[in-house]
């Protein structure tokens, strides 16, 4: 998967800010595989086997993250106080005692949850997979677990297993399902890890004696048995296990115990957050789009629509449809996937602003999906922006200033140009074109009426209609011969 690196070295000088691609080559592909106590599939498979395993995921480009759990009941407020930060961290941020948090379970009766509707929503948004929190850091399992009674079937009046219902619907509606599982942090199981926020005291960061215990016991009696349940009880799913927040407790030897289990599921894809030096399959930039993707690595930007993953009743800071669509395009142009979050409330209802935006993104994709799914990254690169000559990131490296005029994605016989800022002079101009262009049209034009082209030397001009057909992003298709 060295494609992006290869393509970005094919320097193209385009009609936007020029920058040298030597500058853009920051991150290196993986170092040599580490000597793991138990080799993971990534350590042993051939590149061809890996391509086959990752194929559906690379084609998918767009998935739904679902953060849903007991934290949707307090929804950001505890004892009458609005608790800052992300909603699913409320137990930690507000230092809620274990017994008080566990007392939420008997109140959890999300009868508005409807697996059919959620899967249909993902599909209407043009998403190809769903990843749902099977257990978040609060330790509450959103599935039927025999391994631990603190779960939605055994401990709530609801008694249903949403993961089972989602699995059935995903199969029926032809979309894939993965499970997020917090393997390391568990704030209600004795011995589970807790990362520090607020004033929790080191060394354990536990804020309640009930959290103290042996991490190994937690792993052996809860995390590993629950992962086994998740990997065995849901038919064709999960296709993804999404780990999170490994701490120093997750040593290579401990992670190896989990890897043994993962190795029994040779088609499974898992992310880079297991810990214990295992790199997994995917990089997981959180709440940002990496300036240059991750050359040599598969990656997925996970993002919220407002400022929280788990539902917070008063977080209404929703991104615009324009931002969401352009994020998706930006990510695809750099070769990544977009995992966009919804946070259902305590009744199981998806907030209306999230539904509205997903429908709008889906509408754009229904016209322009060809330019996103199963495409390769840009053949250009400079259109993404440039490094500031003066401003620096926190780490001292030059700051990347994104440009938002257009992006590009690639197919074997086409170059897609997703135009954000409609050129005022009615023409799209490239100084250099990486392939011979044989024709051009707009994806939004069902008749594919040919647009006038002018190619001279290495440059290209395409005559566009005076008005942008789509103010968010209009896709110009350049038909190419290789
Ligand atoms: C973080 C948070 C978590 C969230 C995750 C999503 O690491 O701990 O609450 O689930 O990001 O990427």
CSV table of N, CA, C and O in Angstrom, one decimal, residues 126-192:
chain,number,residue,atom,x,y,z
A,126,UNK,N,-25.0,6.7,2.7
A,126,UNK,CA,-24.0,6.2,1.8
A,126,UNK,C,-22.8,5.5,2.6
A,126,UNK,O,-21.8,5.3,2.0
A,127,UNK,N,-23.1,5.1,3.9
A,127,UNK,CA,-22.1,4.5,4.6
A,127,UNK,C,-22.1,3.0,4.3
A,127,UNK,O,-23.1,2.4,4.1
A,128,UNK,N,-20.9,2.4,4.4
A,128,UNK,CA,-20.7,1.0,4.1
A,128,UNK,C,-20.5,0.1,5.3
A,128,UNK,O,-20.5,-1.2,5.1
A,129,UNK,N,-20.3,0.6,6.4
A,129,UNK,CA,-20.1,-0.2,7.6
A,129,UNK,C,-20.4,0.6,8.9
A,129,UNK,O,-20.5,1.9,8.8
A,130,UNK,N,-20.7,-0.1,9.9
A,130,UNK,CA,-21.0,0.5,11.2
A,130,UNK,C,-20.1,-0.1,12.3
A,130,UNK,O,-19.8,-1.3,12.2
A,131,UNK,N,-19.6,0.8,13.2
A,131,UNK,CA,-18.8,0.3,14.3
A,131,UNK,C,-19.5,0.8,15.6
A,131,UNK,O,-19.6,2.0,15.7
A,132,UNK,N,-20.0,-0.1,16.4
A,132,UNK,CA,-20.7,0.4,17.6
A,132,UNK,C,-20.0,0.0,18.9
A,132,UNK,O,-19.3,-1.1,18.9
A,133,UNK,N,-20.1,0.8,19.9
A,133,UNK,CA,-19.4,0.6,21.2
A,133,UNK,C,-20.1,-0.6,21.9
A,133,UNK,O,-21.2,-0.5,22.4
A,134,UNK,N,-19.4,-1.8,21.9
A,134,UNK,CA,-19.9,-2.9,22.6
A,134,UNK,C,-19.7,-2.8,24.1
A,134,UNK,O,-20.5,-3.2,24.9
A,135,UNK,N,-18.5,-2.2,24.4
A,135,UNK,CA,-18.3,-1.8,25.8
A,135,UNK,C,-17.3,-0.6,25.8
A,135,UNK,O,-16.3,-0.7,25.1
A,136,UNK,N,-17.7,0.4,26.4
A,136,UNK,CA,-16.8,1.6,26.4
A,136,UNK,C,-16.1,1.6,27.8
A,136,UNK,O,-16.1,0.6,28.5
A,137,UNK,N,-15.4,2.7,28.1
A,137,UNK,CA,-14.5,2.7,29.3
A,137,UNK,C,-15.3,2.5,30.6
A,137,UNK,O,-14.7,2.1,31.6
A,138,UNK,N,-16.6,2.8,30.5
A,138,UNK,CA,-17.4,2.7,31.8
A,138,UNK,C,-17.7,1.2,32.1
A,138,UNK,O,-18.2,0.9,33.2
A,139,UNK,N,-17.3,0.3,31.2
A,139,UNK,CA,-17.4,-1.1,31.5
A,139,UNK,C,-18.7,-1.8,31.3
A,139,UNK,O,-18.9,-3.0,31.5
A,140,UNK,N,-19.7,-1.0,30.9
A,140,UNK,CA,-21.1,-1.5,30.7
A,140,UNK,C,-21.2,-2.1,29.3
A,140,UNK,O,-21.0,-1.5,28.3
A,141,UNK,N,-21.5,-3.4,29.2
A,141,UNK,CA,-21.6,-4.1,28.0
A,141,UNK,C,-23.0,-3.9,27.3
A,141,UNK,O,-24.0,-4.1,28.0
A,142,UNK,N,-23.0,-3.4,26.1
A,142,UNK,CA,-24.2,-3.2,25.4
A,142,UNK,C,-24.6,-4.5,24.6
A,142,UNK,O,-25.3,-4.4,23.6
A,143,UNK,N,-24.3,-5.6,25.2
A,143,UNK,CA,-24.7,-6.9,24.6
A,143,UNK,C,-24.9,-7.9,25.7
A,143,UNK,O,-24.5,-7.7,26.9
A,144,UNK,N,-25.4,-9.1,25.3
A,144,UNK,CA,-25.7,-10.2,26.2
A,144,UNK,C,-24.4,-10.9,26.5
A,144,UNK,O,-23.8,-11.6,25.7
A,145,UNK,N,-24.0,-10.6,27.8
A,145,UNK,CA,-22.7,-11.2,28.2
A,145,UNK,C,-22.9,-12.1,29.3
A,145,UNK,O,-23.5,-11.8,30.4
A,146,UNK,N,-22.4,-13.4,29.1
A,146,UNK,CA,-22.4,-14.3,30.3
A,146,UNK,C,-21.2,-14.1,31.1
A,146,UNK,O,-21.2,-14.5,32.3
A,147,UNK,N,-20.2,-13.4,30.6
A,147,UNK,CA,-18.9,-13.2,31.3
A,147,UNK,C,-19.0,-12.2,32.4
A,147,UNK,O,-18.3,-12.3,33.4
A,148,UNK,N,-19.9,-11.3,32.3
A,148,UNK,CA,-20.0,-10.2,33.3
A,148,UNK,C,-21.5,-9.7,33.3
A,148,UNK,O,-22.0,-9.3,32.2
A,149,UNK,N,-22.0,-9.6,34.5
A,149,UNK,CA,-23.5,-9.3,34.6
A,149,UNK,C,-23.8,-7.8,34.3
A,149,UNK,O,-25.0,-7.4,34.2
A,150,UNK,N,-22.8,-6.9,34.3
A,150,UNK,CA,-23.0,-5.5,34.1
A,150,UNK,C,-23.2,-5.3,32.6
A,150,UNK,O,-22.4,-4.8,31.9
A,151,UNK,N,-24.4,-5.7,32.1
A,151,UNK,CA,-24.7,-5.6,30.7
A,151,UNK,C,-26.2,-5.3,30.4
A,151,UNK,O,-27.0,-5.5,31.3
A,152,UNK,N,-26.4,-4.9,29.2
A,152,UNK,CA,-27.8,-4.4,28.9
A,152,UNK,C,-28.9,-5.5,29.0
A,152,UNK,O,-30.0,-5.1,29.3
A,153,UNK,N,-28.5,-6.8,28.8
A,153,UNK,CA,-29.5,-7.8,28.9
A,153,UNK,C,-29.8,-8.2,30.4
A,153,UNK,O,-30.9,-8.3,30.8
A,154,UNK,N,-28.7,-8.3,31.2
A,154,UNK,CA,-28.9,-8.8,32.6
A,154,UNK,C,-29.2,-7.7,33.5
A,154,UNK,O,-29.8,-8.0,34.6
A,155,UNK,N,-28.8,-6.5,33.3
A,155,UNK,CA,-28.9,-5.4,34.3
A,155,UNK,C,-29.9,-4.3,34.0
A,155,UNK,O,-30.0,-3.4,34.8
A,156,UNK,N,-30.6,-4.4,32.9
A,156,UNK,CA,-31.6,-3.3,32.6
A,156,UNK,C,-33.0,-3.9,32.3
A,156,UNK,O,-33.1,-5.1,32.0
A,157,UNK,N,-34.0,-3.1,32.5
A,157,UNK,CA,-35.4,-3.5,32.1
A,157,UNK,C,-35.5,-3.8,30.6
A,157,UNK,O,-36.5,-4.4,30.2
A,158,UNK,N,-34.6,-3.2,29.9
A,158,UNK,CA,-34.7,-3.4,28.4
A,158,UNK,C,-34.6,-4.8,27.9
A,158,UNK,O,-35.3,-5.3,27.1
A,159,UNK,N,-33.5,-5.5,28.5
A,159,UNK,CA,-33.3,-6.9,28.3
A,159,UNK,C,-33.0,-7.3,26.9
A,159,UNK,O,-32.8,-8.5,26.6
A,160,UNK,N,-32.9,-6.4,26.0
A,160,UNK,CA,-32.6,-6.8,24.6
A,160,UNK,C,-31.2,-6.6,24.3
A,160,UNK,O,-30.5,-5.8,25.0
A,161,UNK,N,-30.7,-7.3,23.3
A,161,UNK,CA,-29.3,-7.2,22.9
A,161,UNK,C,-29.2,-6.4,21.6
A,161,UNK,O,-29.4,-6.9,20.5
A,162,UNK,N,-28.9,-5.1,21.6
A,162,UNK,CA,-28.9,-4.3,20.4
A,162,UNK,C,-27.8,-4.8,19.4
A,162,UNK,O,-28.1,-4.6,18.2
A,163,UNK,N,-26.8,-5.4,19.8
A,163,UNK,CA,-25.8,-5.9,18.9
A,163,UNK,C,-26.3,-7.0,18.0
A,163,UNK,O,-26.1,-7.1,16.8
A,164,UNK,N,-27.1,-7.9,18.7
A,164,UNK,CA,-27.7,-9.0,17.9
A,164,UNK,C,-28.7,-8.4,16.9
A,164,UNK,O,-28.8,-8.8,15.8
A,165,UNK,N,-29.5,-7.4,17.4
A,165,UNK,CA,-30.5,-6.8,16.4
A,165,UNK,C,-29.8,-6.1,15.3
A,165,UNK,O,-30.2,-6.2,14.1
A,166,UNK,N,-28.7,-5.4,15.6
A,166,UNK,CA,-28.0,-4.7,14.5
A,166,UNK,C,-27.4,-5.7,13.6
A,166,UNK,O,-27.4,-5.5,12.4
A,167,UNK,N,-26.8,-6.8,14.1
A,167,UNK,CA,-26.2,-7.8,13.3
A,167,UNK,C,-27.2,-8.4,12.3
A,167,UNK,O,-26.9,-8.5,11.1
A,168,UNK,N,-28.4,-8.7,12.8
A,168,UNK,CA,-29.4,-9.2,11.9
A,168,UNK,C,-29.8,-8.2,10.8
A,168,UNK,O,-29.9,-8.6,9.6
A,169,UNK,N,-30.0,-6.9,11.2
A,169,UNK,CA,-30.3,-5.9,10.2
A,169,UNK,C,-29.2,-5.6,9.2
A,169,UNK,O,-29.5,-5.4,8.0
A,170,UNK,N,-28.0,-5.6,9.7
A,170,UNK,CA,-26.9,-5.4,8.8
A,170,UNK,C,-26.8,-6.5,7.7
A,170,UNK,O,-26.5,-6.2,6.6
A,171,UNK,N,-27.0,-7.7,8.2
A,171,UNK,CA,-27.0,-8.8,7.2
A,171,UNK,C,-28.1,-8.6,6.2
A,171,UNK,O,-27.9,-8.7,5.0
A,172,UNK,N,-29.3,-8.3,6.7
A,172,UNK,CA,-30.5,-8.1,5.9
A,172,UNK,C,-30.3,-7.0,4.8
A,172,UNK,O,-30.6,-7.1,3.7
A,173,UNK,N,-29.8,-5.9,5.4
A,173,UNK,CA,-29.6,-4.7,4.5
A,173,UNK,C,-28.3,-4.6,3.8
A,173,UNK,O,-28.0,-3.6,3.1
A,174,UNK,N,-27.4,-5.6,4.0
A,174,UNK,CA,-26.2,-5.7,3.2
A,174,UNK,C,-25.2,-4.6,3.6
A,174,UNK,O,-24.7,-3.9,2.7
A,175,UNK,N,-24.9,-4.5,4.8
A,175,UNK,CA,-23.9,-3.5,5.3
A,175,UNK,C,-23.1,-4.2,6.4
A,175,UNK,O,-23.6,-5.2,7.0
A,176,UNK,N,-21.8,-3.8,6.6
A,176,UNK,CA,-21.0,-4.5,7.5
A,176,UNK,C,-21.0,-3.9,8.9
A,176,UNK,O,-21.3,-2.8,9.1
A,177,UNK,N,-20.7,-4.8,9.9
A,177,UNK,CA,-20.8,-4.4,11.3
A,177,UNK,C,-19.5,-4.7,12.1
A,177,UNK,O,-19.0,-5.8,11.9
A,178,UNK,N,-19.0,-3.8,12.8
A,178,UNK,CA,-17.9,-4.0,13.6
A,178,UNK,C,-18.2,-3.5,15.1
A,178,UNK,O,-19.1,-2.8,15.3
A,179,UNK,N,-17.3,-4.0,16.0
A,179,UNK,CA,-17.5,-3.7,17.4
A,179,UNK,C,-16.3,-2.9,18.0
A,179,UNK,O,-15.2,-3.4,17.9
A,180,UNK,N,-16.6,-1.8,18.6
A,180,UNK,CA,-15.6,-1.1,19.5
A,180,UNK,C,-15.6,-1.8,20.8
A,180,UNK,O,-16.6,-2.2,21.4
A,181,UNK,N,-14.4,-2.1,21.3
A,181,UNK,CA,-14.3,-2.7,22.7
A,181,UNK,C,-13.2,-2.0,23.4
A,181,UNK,O,-12.0,-2.1,23.0
A,182,UNK,N,-13.5,-1.4,24.6
A,182,UNK,CA,-12.5,-0.8,25.4
A,182,UNK,C,-11.8,-2.0,26.2
A,182,UNK,O,-12.3,-2.4,27.3
A,183,UNK,N,-10.7,-2.4,25.7
A,183,UNK,CA,-10.0,-3.6,26.3
A,183,UNK,C,-9.2,-3.3,27.5
A,183,UNK,O,-8.9,-4.2,28.3
A,184,UNK,N,-8.8,-2.1,27.7
A,184,UNK,CA,-7.8,-1.7,28.7
A,184,UNK,C,-8.5,-0.9,29.8
A,184,UNK,O,-8.5,-1.3,31.0
A,185,UNK,N,-9.0,0.3,29.5
A,185,UNK,CA,-9.8,1.0,30.5
A,185,UNK,C,-11.1,0.3,30.8
A,185,UNK,O,-11.8,-0.1,29.9
A,186,UNK,N,-11.4,0.2,32.0
A,186,UNK,CA,-12.7,-0.3,32.5
A,186,UNK,C,-12.8,0.3,33.9
A,186,UNK,O,-12.2,-0.1,34.8
A,187,UNK,N,-13.7,1.3,34.0
A,187,UNK,CA,-13.8,2.0,35.3
A,187,UNK,C,-14.7,1.4,36.3
A,187,UNK,O,-14.8,1.9,37.4
A,188,UNK,N,-15.4,0.3,36.0
A,188,UNK,CA,-16.3,-0.3,36.9
A,188,UNK,C,-15.8,-1.7,37.3
A,188,UNK,O,-16.3,-2.3,38.3
A,189,UNK,N,-14.9,-2.3,36.5
A,189,UNK,CA,-14.4,-3.6,36.9
A,189,UNK,C,-13.2,-3.5,37.7
A,189,UNK,O,-12.3,-2.7,37.4
A,190,UNK,N,-13.1,-4.2,38.9
A,190,UNK,CA,-11.9,-4.1,39.7
A,190,UNK,C,-10.7,-4.5,38.8
A,190,UNK,O,-10.7,-5.5,38.1
A,191,UNK,N,-9.7,-3.6,38.9
A,191,UNK,CA,-8.4,-3.9,38.2
A,191,UNK,C,-8.4,-3.3,36.8
A,191,UNK,O,-7.3,-3.2,36.2
A,192,UNK,N,-9.5,-2.9,36.3
A,192,UNK,CA,-9.5,-2.2,34.9
A,192,UNK,C,-8.7,-0.9,35.0
A,192,UNK,O,-8.6,-0.3,36.1
